[in-house]
mmCIF file of C-alpha atoms in Angstrom:
data_model
loop_
_atom_site.group_PDB
_atom_site.id
_atom_site.type_symbol
_atom_site.label_atom_id
_atom_site.label_comp_id
_atom_site.label_asym_id
_atom_site.label_seq_id
_atom_site.Cartn_x
_atom_site.Cartn_y
_atom_site.Cartn_z
ATOM 1 C CA UNK A 1 -65.909 20.558 -18.228
ATOM 2 C CA UNK A 2 -67.378 17.754 -20.351
ATOM 3 C CA UNK A 3 -66.464 20.077 -23.387
ATOM 4 C CA UNK A 4 -62.776 20.465 -22.187
ATOM 5 C CA UNK A 5 -62.146 16.905 -20.545
ATOM 6 C CA UNK A 6 -64.245 15.366 -24.463
ATOM 7 C CA UNK A 7 -61.586 17.071 -26.238
ATOM 8 C CA UNK A 8 -58.698 15.390 -23.979
ATOM 9 C CA UNK A 9 -59.293 12.346 -24.928
ATOM 10 C CA UNK A 10 -60.318 12.606 -28.518
ATOM 11 C CA UNK A 11 -56.064 14.347 -27.775
ATOM 12 C CA UNK A 12 -55.402 11.067 -26.047
ATOM 13 C CA UNK A 13 -56.343 8.885 -29.429
ATOM 14 C CA UNK A 14 -55.108 10.990 -32.052
ATOM 15 C CA UNK A 15 -51.868 10.225 -30.411
ATOM 16 C CA UNK A 16 -53.263 6.735 -29.712
ATOM 17 C CA UNK A 17 -53.655 6.375 -33.126
ATOM 18 C CA UNK A 18 -50.650 8.067 -34.888
ATOM 19 C CA UNK A 19 -48.236 5.400 -32.394
ATOM 20 C CA UNK A 20 -50.247 2.903 -33.606
ATOM 21 C CA UNK A 21 -49.262 3.906 -37.604
ATOM 22 C CA UNK A 22 -46.076 4.451 -36.636
ATOM 23 C CA UNK A 23 -45.501 1.230 -34.812
ATOM 24 C CA UNK A 24 -47.335 -0.652 -37.253
ATOM 25 C CA UNK A 25 -45.513 0.847 -39.956
ATOM 26 C CA UNK A 26 -42.523 0.163 -38.965
ATOM 27 C CA UNK A 27 -43.620 -4.420 -38.238
ATOM 28 C CA UNK A 28 -44.452 -4.470 -41.604
ATOM 29 C CA UNK A 29 -41.245 -2.653 -42.491
ATOM 30 C CA UNK A 30 -39.005 -5.018 -40.251
ATOM 31 C CA UNK A 31 -41.316 -8.058 -41.287
ATOM 32 C CA UNK A 32 -40.678 -6.996 -45.398
ATOM 33 C CA UNK A 33 -36.678 -6.471 -45.326
ATOM 34 C CA UNK A 34 -36.770 -10.320 -43.104
ATOM 35 C CA UNK A 35 -35.030 -8.002 -40.257
ATOM 36 C CA UNK A 36 -36.080 -9.060 -36.095
ATOM 37 C CA UNK A 37 -35.809 -5.986 -33.703
ATOM 38 C CA UNK A 38 -32.384 -5.845 -31.785
ATOM 39 C CA UNK A 39 -29.050 -4.451 -30.867
ATOM 40 C CA UNK A 40 -28.060 -2.636 -34.192
ATOM 41 C CA UNK A 41 -24.498 -2.698 -34.957
ATOM 42 C CA UNK A 42 -21.807 0.478 -35.184
ATOM 43 C CA UNK A 43 -20.560 0.607 -38.199
ATOM 44 C CA UNK A 44 -18.006 2.378 -37.624
ATOM 45 C CA UNK A 45 -17.270 1.245 -34.199
ATOM 46 C CA UNK A 46 -13.799 0.330 -36.111
ATOM 47 C CA UNK A 47 -13.139 4.478 -36.706
ATOM 48 C CA UNK A 48 -11.539 5.683 -34.211
ATOM 49 C CA UNK A 49 -8.494 7.956 -33.520
ATOM 50 C CA UNK A 50 -5.864 8.081 -32.318
ATOM 51 C CA UNK A 51 -5.917 4.418 -33.485
ATOM 52 C CA UNK A 52 -4.658 1.864 -31.169
ATOM 53 C CA UNK A 53 -2.803 0.851 -29.284
ATOM 54 C CA UNK A 54 -3.198 5.085 -27.519
ATOM 55 C CA UNK A 55 -6.738 5.319 -26.123
ATOM 56 C CA UNK A 56 -9.310 6.300 -28.420
ATOM 57 C CA UNK A 57 -10.770 9.744 -27.833
ATOM 58 C CA UNK A 58 -12.755 10.035 -30.467
ATOM 59 C CA UNK A 59 -15.198 8.011 -33.056
ATOM 60 C CA UNK A 60 -16.973 8.086 -36.765
ATOM 61 C CA UNK A 61 -20.240 8.195 -35.525
ATOM 62 C CA UNK A 62 -22.644 8.712 -39.023
ATOM 63 C CA UNK A 63 -22.508 9.910 -42.673
ATOM 64 C CA UNK A 64 -25.016 11.409 -44.208
ATOM 65 C CA UNK A 65 -25.276 11.344 -47.723
ATOM 66 C CA UNK A 66 -28.660 12.406 -48.179
ATOM 67 C CA UNK A 67 -32.328 12.093 -47.837
ATOM 68 C CA UNK A 68 -32.143 8.453 -47.850
ATOM 69 C CA UNK A 69 -29.751 8.512 -44.593
ATOM 70 C CA UNK A 70 -32.186 10.642 -41.982
ATOM 71 C CA UNK A 71 -35.763 10.198 -43.894
ATOM 72 C CA UNK A 72 -38.574 7.892 -42.333
ATOM 73 C CA UNK A 73 -37.803 4.384 -43.295
ATOM 74 C CA UNK A 74 -41.616 4.077 -45.119
ATOM 75 C CA UNK A 75 -44.304 6.042 -46.049
ATOM 76 C CA UNK A 76 -46.787 5.970 -43.062
ATOM 77 C CA UNK A 77 -43.712 7.725 -41.189
ATOM 78 C CA UNK A 78 -42.616 10.104 -43.459
ATOM 79 C CA UNK A 79 -46.529 11.053 -43.960
ATOM 80 C CA UNK A 80 -46.752 11.465 -40.886
ATOM 81 C CA UNK A 81 -43.151 13.476 -39.521
ATOM 82 C CA UNK A 82 -43.455 15.295 -42.351
ATOM 83 C CA UNK A 83 -40.614 16.235 -45.414
ATOM 84 C CA UNK A 84 -39.639 18.916 -48.193
ATOM 85 C CA UNK A 85 -40.928 17.179 -51.331
ATOM 86 C CA UNK A 86 -38.375 15.316 -52.872
ATOM 87 C CA UNK A 87 -36.124 16.917 -55.749
ATOM 88 C CA UNK A 88 -32.945 16.920 -57.008
ATOM 89 C CA UNK A 89 -32.417 17.842 -53.435
ATOM 90 C CA UNK A 90 -31.929 14.210 -52.516
ATOM 91 C CA UNK A 91 -28.618 13.442 -52.258
ATOM 92 C CA UNK A 92 -25.538 16.301 -51.419
ATOM 93 C CA UNK A 93 -23.714 17.763 -55.254
ATOM 94 C CA UNK A 94 -21.853 20.109 -53.815
ATOM 95 C CA UNK A 95 -21.479 20.265 -50.234
ATOM 96 C CA UNK A 96 -19.258 23.578 -48.609
ATOM 97 C CA UNK A 97 -20.191 24.114 -45.041
ATOM 98 C CA UNK A 98 -21.782 23.359 -41.770
ATOM 99 C CA UNK A 99 -23.696 24.282 -38.381
ATOM 100 C CA UNK A 100 -25.715 22.975 -35.892
ATOM 101 C CA UNK A 101 -28.709 24.957 -35.330
ATOM 102 C CA UNK A 102 -29.889 24.925 -31.227
ATOM 103 C CA UNK A 103 -31.784 21.221 -31.844
ATOM 104 C CA UNK A 104 -29.010 19.566 -32.826
ATOM 105 C CA UNK A 105 -30.309 19.639 -36.005
ATOM 106 C CA UNK A 106 -27.054 19.646 -38.754
ATOM 107 C CA UNK A 107 -27.164 22.363 -41.453
ATOM 108 C CA UNK A 108 -25.409 21.878 -44.958
ATOM 109 C CA UNK A 109 -24.832 24.758 -47.781
ATOM 110 C CA UNK A 110 -24.993 22.476 -50.575
ATOM 111 C CA UNK A 111 -23.618 25.369 -53.600
ATOM 112 C CA UNK A 112 -23.703 21.942 -55.954
ATOM 113 C CA UNK A 113 -27.671 22.288 -55.238
ATOM 114 C CA UNK A 114 -27.822 26.145 -54.331
ATOM 115 C CA UNK A 115 -29.498 25.125 -51.647
ATOM 116 C CA UNK A 116 -29.742 25.162 -47.662
ATOM 117 C CA UNK A 117 -29.681 21.822 -46.611
ATOM 118 C CA UNK A 118 -30.692 20.741 -43.077
ATOM 119 C CA UNK A 119 -30.512 17.030 -41.479
ATOM 120 C CA UNK A 120 -32.517 15.975 -38.465
ATOM 121 C CA UNK A 121 -31.450 12.787 -37.741
ATOM 122 C CA UNK A 122 -33.785 12.098 -34.931
ATOM 123 C CA UNK A 123 -37.024 13.588 -36.761
ATOM 124 C CA UNK A 124 -36.259 11.268 -39.478
ATOM 125 C CA UNK A 125 -37.078 14.061 -41.919
ATOM 126 C CA UNK A 126 -34.240 16.478 -44.154
ATOM 127 C CA UNK A 127 -35.398 20.542 -45.235
ATOM 128 C CA UNK A 128 -34.579 22.281 -47.607
ATOM 129 C CA UNK A 129 -34.327 25.867 -47.785
ATOM 130 C CA UNK A 130 -33.051 28.959 -49.564
ATOM 131 C CA UNK A 131 -34.665 28.015 -53.276
ATOM 132 C CA UNK A 132 -38.765 29.892 -52.547
ATOM 133 C CA UNK A 133 -40.242 33.492 -52.921
ATOM 134 C CA UNK A 134 -37.411 36.083 -53.552
ATOM 135 C CA UNK A 135 -34.053 35.863 -52.158
ATOM 136 C CA UNK A 136 -33.312 32.759 -53.117
ATOM 137 C CA UNK A 137 -29.392 31.290 -53.126
ATOM 138 C CA UNK A 138 -27.036 30.455 -55.629
ATOM 139 C CA UNK A 139 -23.837 30.208 -54.701
ATOM 140 C CA UNK A 140 -24.438 29.409 -50.538
ATOM 141 C CA UNK A 141 -20.632 29.231 -49.150
ATOM 142 C CA UNK A 142 -19.525 29.433 -45.227
ATOM 143 C CA UNK A 143 -23.225 29.817 -43.035
ATOM 144 C CA UNK A 144 -23.453 29.935 -39.195
ATOM 145 C CA UNK A 145 -26.460 29.399 -36.483
ATOM 146 C CA UNK A 146 -26.823 31.975 -33.042
ATOM 147 C CA UNK A 147 -28.636 30.755 -30.350
ATOM 148 C CA UNK A 148 -32.759 32.304 -31.569
ATOM 149 C CA UNK A 149 -32.184 29.940 -34.233
ATOM 150 C CA UNK A 150 -31.678 32.047 -37.355
ATOM 151 C CA UNK A 151 -29.181 30.880 -39.695
ATOM 152 C CA UNK A 152 -27.574 33.639 -42.050
ATOM 153 C CA UNK A 153 -25.707 31.986 -45.175
ATOM 154 C CA UNK A 154 -22.983 33.736 -47.701
ATOM 155 C CA UNK A 155 -24.101 33.741 -51.074
ATOM 156 C CA UNK A 156 -20.748 34.387 -53.734
ATOM 157 C CA UNK A 157 -22.943 34.364 -56.042
ATOM 158 C CA UNK A 158 -25.250 37.036 -54.681
ATOM 159 C CA UNK A 159 -22.936 39.351 -53.624
ATOM 160 C CA UNK A 160 -25.240 39.232 -49.957
ATOM 161 C CA UNK A 161 -25.558 37.397 -46.389
ATOM 162 C CA UNK A 162 -29.290 36.020 -46.202
ATOM 163 C CA UNK A 163 -30.414 35.637 -42.816
ATOM 164 C CA UNK A 164 -32.947 32.702 -42.518
ATOM 165 C CA UNK A 165 -35.255 31.997 -39.207
ATOM 166 C CA UNK A 166 -36.121 28.911 -38.459
ATOM 167 C CA UNK A 167 -38.766 27.666 -40.773
ATOM 168 C CA UNK A 168 -36.517 28.961 -43.382
ATOM 169 C CA UNK A 169 -38.002 32.336 -43.896
ATOM 170 C CA UNK A 170 -35.825 35.632 -44.715
ATOM 171 C CA UNK A 171 -35.855 37.888 -42.032
ATOM 172 C CA UNK A 172 -32.409 40.078 -42.643
ATOM 173 C CA UNK A 173 -30.630 40.519 -46.384
ATOM 174 C CA UNK A 174 -26.829 42.535 -45.791
ATOM 175 C CA UNK A 175 -24.826 43.947 -48.498
ATOM 176 C CA UNK A 176 -25.826 46.271 -50.677
ATOM 177 C CA UNK A 177 -24.143 47.044 -54.012
ATOM 178 C CA UNK A 178 -20.796 47.693 -54.187
ATOM 179 C CA UNK A 179 -20.867 46.435 -50.515
ATOM 180 C CA UNK A 180 -19.405 42.584 -51.016
ATOM 181 C CA UNK A 181 -17.322 41.278 -53.859
ATOM 182 C CA UNK A 182 -17.029 37.985 -52.618
ATOM 183 C CA UNK A 183 -18.047 36.795 -49.313
ATOM 184 C CA UNK A 184 -18.048 33.282 -48.582
ATOM 185 C CA UNK A 185 -18.352 33.259 -44.458
ATOM 186 C CA UNK A 186 -20.390 34.853 -41.662
ATOM 187 C CA UNK A 187 -20.342 35.203 -38.195
ATOM 188 C CA UNK A 188 -22.288 37.229 -35.070
ATOM 189 C CA UNK A 189 -20.217 38.602 -32.136
ATOM 190 C CA UNK A 190 -20.592 37.904 -28.595
ATOM 191 C CA UNK A 191 -22.818 40.693 -28.251
ATOM 192 C CA UNK A 192 -25.126 39.959 -30.925
ATOM 193 C CA UNK A 193 -25.142 43.268 -32.561
ATOM 194 C CA UNK A 194 -22.350 43.409 -35.978
ATOM 195 C CA UNK A 195 -21.970 40.970 -37.916
ATOM 196 C CA UNK A 196 -18.554 39.998 -39.780
ATOM 197 C CA UNK A 197 -18.258 38.602 -42.640
ATOM 198 C CA UNK A 198 -15.115 37.037 -44.515
ATOM 199 C CA UNK A 199 -14.675 39.397 -48.173
ATOM 200 C CA UNK A 200 -11.953 37.218 -49.969
ATOM 201 C CA UNK A 201 -11.529 39.076 -52.687
ATOM 202 C CA UNK A 202 -11.505 42.416 -51.159
ATOM 203 C CA UNK A 203 -8.763 40.574 -47.853
ATOM 204 C CA UNK A 204 -10.867 41.814 -45.803
ATOM 205 C CA UNK A 205 -13.568 41.854 -42.981
ATOM 206 C CA UNK A 206 -16.919 43.807 -43.953
ATOM 207 C CA UNK A 207 -18.567 44.382 -40.795
ATOM 208 C CA UNK A 208 -22.375 45.038 -40.499
ATOM 209 C CA UNK A 209 -24.990 46.243 -37.773
ATOM 210 C CA UNK A 210 -27.209 42.649 -37.075
ATOM 211 C CA UNK A 211 -30.050 45.409 -36.406
ATOM 212 C CA UNK A 212 -29.692 47.163 -39.342
ATOM 213 C CA UNK A 213 -27.987 45.666 -41.668
ATOM 214 C CA UNK A 214 -25.936 49.108 -42.414
ATOM 215 C CA UNK A 215 -22.495 48.568 -43.563
ATOM 216 C CA UNK A 216 -20.260 49.593 -39.809
ATOM 217 C CA UNK A 217 -16.513 49.561 -40.857
ATOM 218 C CA UNK A 218 -13.697 46.609 -42.772
ATOM 219 C CA UNK A 219 -9.975 45.711 -41.589
ATOM 220 C CA UNK A 220 -7.721 43.902 -42.952
ATOM 221 C CA UNK A 221 -5.330 43.845 -46.619
ATOM 222 C CA UNK A 222 -3.860 42.382 -48.688
ATOM 223 C CA UNK A 223 -0.213 41.428 -47.263
ATOM 224 C CA UNK A 224 1.719 38.378 -44.777
ATOM 225 C CA UNK A 225 2.541 40.340 -42.015
ATOM 226 C CA UNK A 226 0.367 40.434 -39.324
ATOM 227 C CA UNK A 227 -2.822 41.413 -39.072
ATOM 228 C CA UNK A 228 -2.734 41.593 -43.183
ATOM 229 C CA UNK A 229 -4.716 39.055 -44.898
ATOM 230 C CA UNK A 230 -4.392 37.103 -48.070
ATOM 231 C CA UNK A 231 -8.120 35.416 -49.236
ATOM 232 C CA UNK A 232 -9.508 35.171 -45.636
ATOM 233 C CA UNK A 233 -12.537 32.292 -46.495
ATOM 234 C CA UNK A 234 -13.430 31.862 -43.075
ATOM 235 C CA UNK A 235 -14.311 33.166 -39.407
ATOM 236 C CA UNK A 236 -16.061 32.138 -36.109
ATOM 237 C CA UNK A 237 -16.364 33.432 -32.659
ATOM 238 C CA UNK A 238 -14.118 32.189 -29.500
ATOM 239 C CA UNK A 239 -15.690 31.751 -26.289
ATOM 240 C CA UNK A 240 -13.789 35.149 -25.263
ATOM 241 C CA UNK A 241 -15.541 37.164 -28.232
ATOM 242 C CA UNK A 242 -12.188 36.950 -29.912
ATOM 243 C CA UNK A 243 -12.495 35.924 -33.902
ATOM 244 C CA UNK A 244 -10.760 33.290 -35.609
ATOM 245 C CA UNK A 245 -10.344 33.823 -39.598
ATOM 246 C CA UNK A 246 -9.199 31.268 -41.739
ATOM 247 C CA UNK A 247 -5.927 33.141 -43.668
ATOM 248 C CA UNK A 248 -6.078 30.151 -46.171
ATOM 249 C CA UNK A 249 -3.124 32.326 -48.512
ATOM 250 C CA UNK A 250 -0.927 32.715 -45.667
ATOM 251 C CA UNK A 251 -1.297 29.027 -44.570
ATOM 252 C CA UNK A 252 -2.461 30.459 -40.818
ATOM 253 C CA UNK A 253 -5.220 31.948 -38.460
ATOM 254 C CA UNK A 254 -4.923 34.876 -37.219
ATOM 255 C CA UNK A 255 -7.030 35.764 -34.391
ATOM 256 C CA UNK A 256 -8.590 39.830 -33.279
ATOM 257 C CA UNK A 257 -9.249 41.221 -30.640
ATOM 258 C CA UNK A 258 -13.520 42.845 -29.735
ATOM 259 C CA UNK A 259 -12.080 45.939 -31.553
ATOM 260 C CA UNK A 260 -10.675 44.365 -34.959
ATOM 261 C CA UNK A 261 -7.358 44.763 -33.817
ATOM 262 C CA UNK A 262 -4.792 41.848 -34.096
ATOM 263 C CA UNK A 263 -4.244 40.147 -31.292
ATOM 264 C CA UNK A 264 -2.380 37.000 -32.308
ATOM 265 C CA UNK A 265 -1.858 33.870 -34.956
ATOM 266 C CA UNK A 266 -0.505 30.363 -35.272
ATOM 267 C CA UNK A 267 -0.115 28.359 -38.145
ATOM 268 C CA UNK A 268 2.150 28.195 -40.942
ATOM 269 C CA UNK A 269 3.470 26.370 -44.910
ATOM 270 C CA UNK A 270 4.556 23.061 -44.004
ATOM 271 C CA UNK A 271 3.485 19.431 -43.436
ATOM 272 C CA UNK A 272 4.440 19.168 -39.701
ATOM 273 C CA UNK A 273 1.745 18.272 -37.000
ATOM 274 C CA UNK A 274 1.156 21.791 -36.585
ATOM 275 C CA UNK A 275 1.270 22.924 -40.359
ATOM 276 C CA UNK A 276 -1.304 23.995 -42.609
ATOM 277 C CA UNK A 277 -0.804 23.880 -46.265
ATOM 278 C CA UNK A 278 -5.177 24.510 -48.151
ATOM 279 C CA UNK A 279 -6.836 25.552 -43.911
ATOM 280 C CA UNK A 280 -10.464 25.725 -45.114
ATOM 281 C CA UNK A 281 -12.585 26.082 -41.542
ATOM 282 C CA UNK A 282 -12.421 26.930 -38.045
ATOM 283 C CA UNK A 283 -14.234 26.067 -35.516
ATOM 284 C CA UNK A 284 -14.352 26.854 -31.572
ATOM 285 C CA UNK A 285 -15.664 24.925 -29.014
ATOM 286 C CA UNK A 286 -17.189 26.006 -25.214
ATOM 287 C CA UNK A 287 -13.752 25.123 -23.498
ATOM 288 C CA UNK A 288 -11.728 27.271 -26.261
ATOM 289 C CA UNK A 289 -9.807 24.349 -28.400
ATOM 290 C CA UNK A 290 -9.544 25.161 -32.163
ATOM 291 C CA UNK A 291 -11.206 22.468 -34.681
ATOM 292 C CA UNK A 292 -9.342 23.667 -38.658
ATOM 293 C CA UNK A 293 -10.196 21.399 -41.453
ATOM 294 C CA UNK A 294 -7.272 21.609 -44.390
ATOM 295 C CA UNK A 295 -8.267 20.586 -47.403
ATOM 296 C CA UNK A 296 -4.402 19.891 -48.723
ATOM 297 C CA UNK A 297 -4.407 17.003 -45.438
ATOM 298 C CA UNK A 298 -7.204 15.740 -46.013
ATOM 299 C CA UNK A 299 -8.409 15.996 -41.842
ATOM 300 C CA UNK A 300 -8.878 18.471 -38.441
ATOM 301 C CA UNK A 301 -6.244 19.053 -36.191
ATOM 302 C CA UNK A 302 -7.534 20.420 -33.192
ATOM 303 C CA UNK A 303 -5.660 22.676 -30.904
ATOM 304 C CA UNK A 304 -5.615 23.029 -27.526
ATOM 305 C CA UNK A 305 -5.789 27.267 -26.151
ATOM 306 C CA UNK A 306 -2.133 27.608 -26.659
ATOM 307 C CA UNK A 307 -2.880 26.653 -30.263
ATOM 308 C CA UNK A 308 -0.657 23.617 -29.612
ATOM 309 C CA UNK A 309 -1.479 20.319 -31.720
ATOM 310 C CA UNK A 310 -3.810 17.669 -29.429
ATOM 311 C CA UNK A 311 -4.557 15.477 -32.085
ATOM 312 C CA UNK A 312 -5.781 15.402 -35.358
ATOM 313 C CA UNK A 313 -8.318 13.109 -36.944
ATOM 314 C CA UNK A 314 -8.903 11.824 -40.660
ATOM 315 C CA UNK A 315 -6.434 11.747 -43.657
ATOM 316 C CA UNK A 316 -7.393 10.942 -47.760
ATOM 317 C CA UNK A 317 -9.709 8.785 -49.364
ATOM 318 C CA UNK A 318 -13.027 7.475 -50.334
ATOM 319 C CA UNK A 319 -13.882 5.656 -47.121
ATOM 320 C CA UNK A 320 -15.154 6.039 -43.741
ATOM 321 C CA UNK A 321 -13.023 8.892 -41.796
ATOM 322 C CA UNK A 322 -11.364 9.594 -45.250
ATOM 323 C CA UNK A 323 -11.849 12.881 -46.965
ATOM 324 C CA UNK A 324 -12.107 13.736 -50.879
ATOM 325 C CA UNK A 325 -11.438 17.844 -49.464
ATOM 326 C CA UNK A 326 -12.407 18.574 -45.847
ATOM 327 C CA UNK A 327 -14.265 21.391 -46.304
ATOM 328 C CA UNK A 328 -16.805 23.258 -43.355
ATOM 329 C CA UNK A 329 -16.490 22.304 -39.818
ATOM 330 C CA UNK A 330 -18.983 22.377 -36.661
ATOM 331 C CA UNK A 331 -19.031 20.972 -33.085
ATOM 332 C CA UNK A 332 -21.386 20.973 -30.552
ATOM 333 C CA UNK A 333 -20.757 19.588 -27.435
ATOM 334 C CA UNK A 334 -19.293 15.913 -28.145
ATOM 335 C CA UNK A 335 -20.388 16.165 -31.595
ATOM 336 C CA UNK A 336 -18.009 17.353 -34.860
ATOM 337 C CA UNK A 337 -19.690 17.674 -38.012
ATOM 338 C CA UNK A 338 -17.062 17.680 -41.055
ATOM 339 C CA UNK A 339 -18.061 18.305 -44.692
ATOM 340 C CA UNK A 340 -16.404 15.835 -46.701
ATOM 341 C CA UNK A 341 -16.425 17.995 -50.419
ATOM 342 C CA UNK A 342 -15.778 16.192 -53.035
ATOM 343 C CA UNK A 343 -17.295 12.833 -51.212
ATOM 344 C CA UNK A 344 -20.398 14.817 -51.532
ATOM 345 C CA UNK A 345 -20.777 13.929 -47.901
ATOM 346 C CA UNK A 346 -20.860 14.642 -44.561
ATOM 347 C CA UNK A 347 -19.245 13.089 -41.819
ATOM 348 C CA UNK A 348 -20.642 13.047 -37.719
ATOM 349 C CA UNK A 349 -17.753 12.561 -34.863
ATOM 350 C CA UNK A 350 -18.126 11.531 -31.769
ATOM 351 C CA UNK A 351 -16.100 12.313 -28.489
ATOM 352 C CA UNK A 352 -16.005 9.359 -26.245
ATOM 353 C CA UNK A 353 -13.938 10.624 -23.396
ATOM 354 C CA UNK A 354 -14.244 14.019 -21.403
ATOM 355 C CA UNK A 355 -12.531 17.234 -23.999
ATOM 356 C CA UNK A 356 -9.697 18.186 -22.167
ATOM 357 C CA UNK A 357 -8.929 13.752 -19.970
#
């Protein structure tokens, strides 16, 4: 009993000491900068969509360029919280795709850094994954994260999809010689049994057994008819179990049912609302709302379950809420993360009102 009480007192003492060091570190930083504690002004308060006088529904919440945007401010906090070693990964070089993990952390594939970058705003740290071990990323493109935190990254140079656990350890590799020619994205079926991979050069979707990594089937051929594909780049499952595929060179989104049969499509080549020129990525939220980035429009278009356009976010440019190459997109709850590829940054948006209001 005495040993138990002593251990508990020691644990409390260590926790108190850690909190004191963190607080003292923050105070020293604030004193050094000559700043007093108080409400922090929102630098993105004016960046909302739709623009006034319409009621704002979505606003820009954050812009992340690299380590300095999320990491703890002082060396004491960095030492206490831990982070990946500072190196060439300190800023994004050529981000491609983005995903949220179950803890709300943001993961970005960076083909320029040949790495998977994880930003943890609440934890004040940045981690670099996929650069160590026997399977190292070379040209990471699309990714997905499952409910258990497993991360699947499509690598167009390795010609494989690599699966990592939350600590960055390789747990599976998909794609034997000849099975994939240019994997650009991956998605896990809702039943957790199959891995679907967009293989753009073969204009097809390649399916693997999630547990055994064996090739199961493929579907899709090059063409412009319903169910045919022309450089599919991205894919995601919706809440009803249907697969949404970005059919990039056909400037449309196609839907396939759980049996891999063509179900529906929307979008066409054009510059009007609801059309696409170079669709890049697609995300679907828990309500079935559909988000599509367009690399030519440099925006995100938001559609309802009937494929009717609800609104759009962004435009071309280098300022907040603008894009030089809108690329990967991910949605989690009321948060929306979008890769600004040539801008070498990630922009995070938040819904201000209920999505269906």
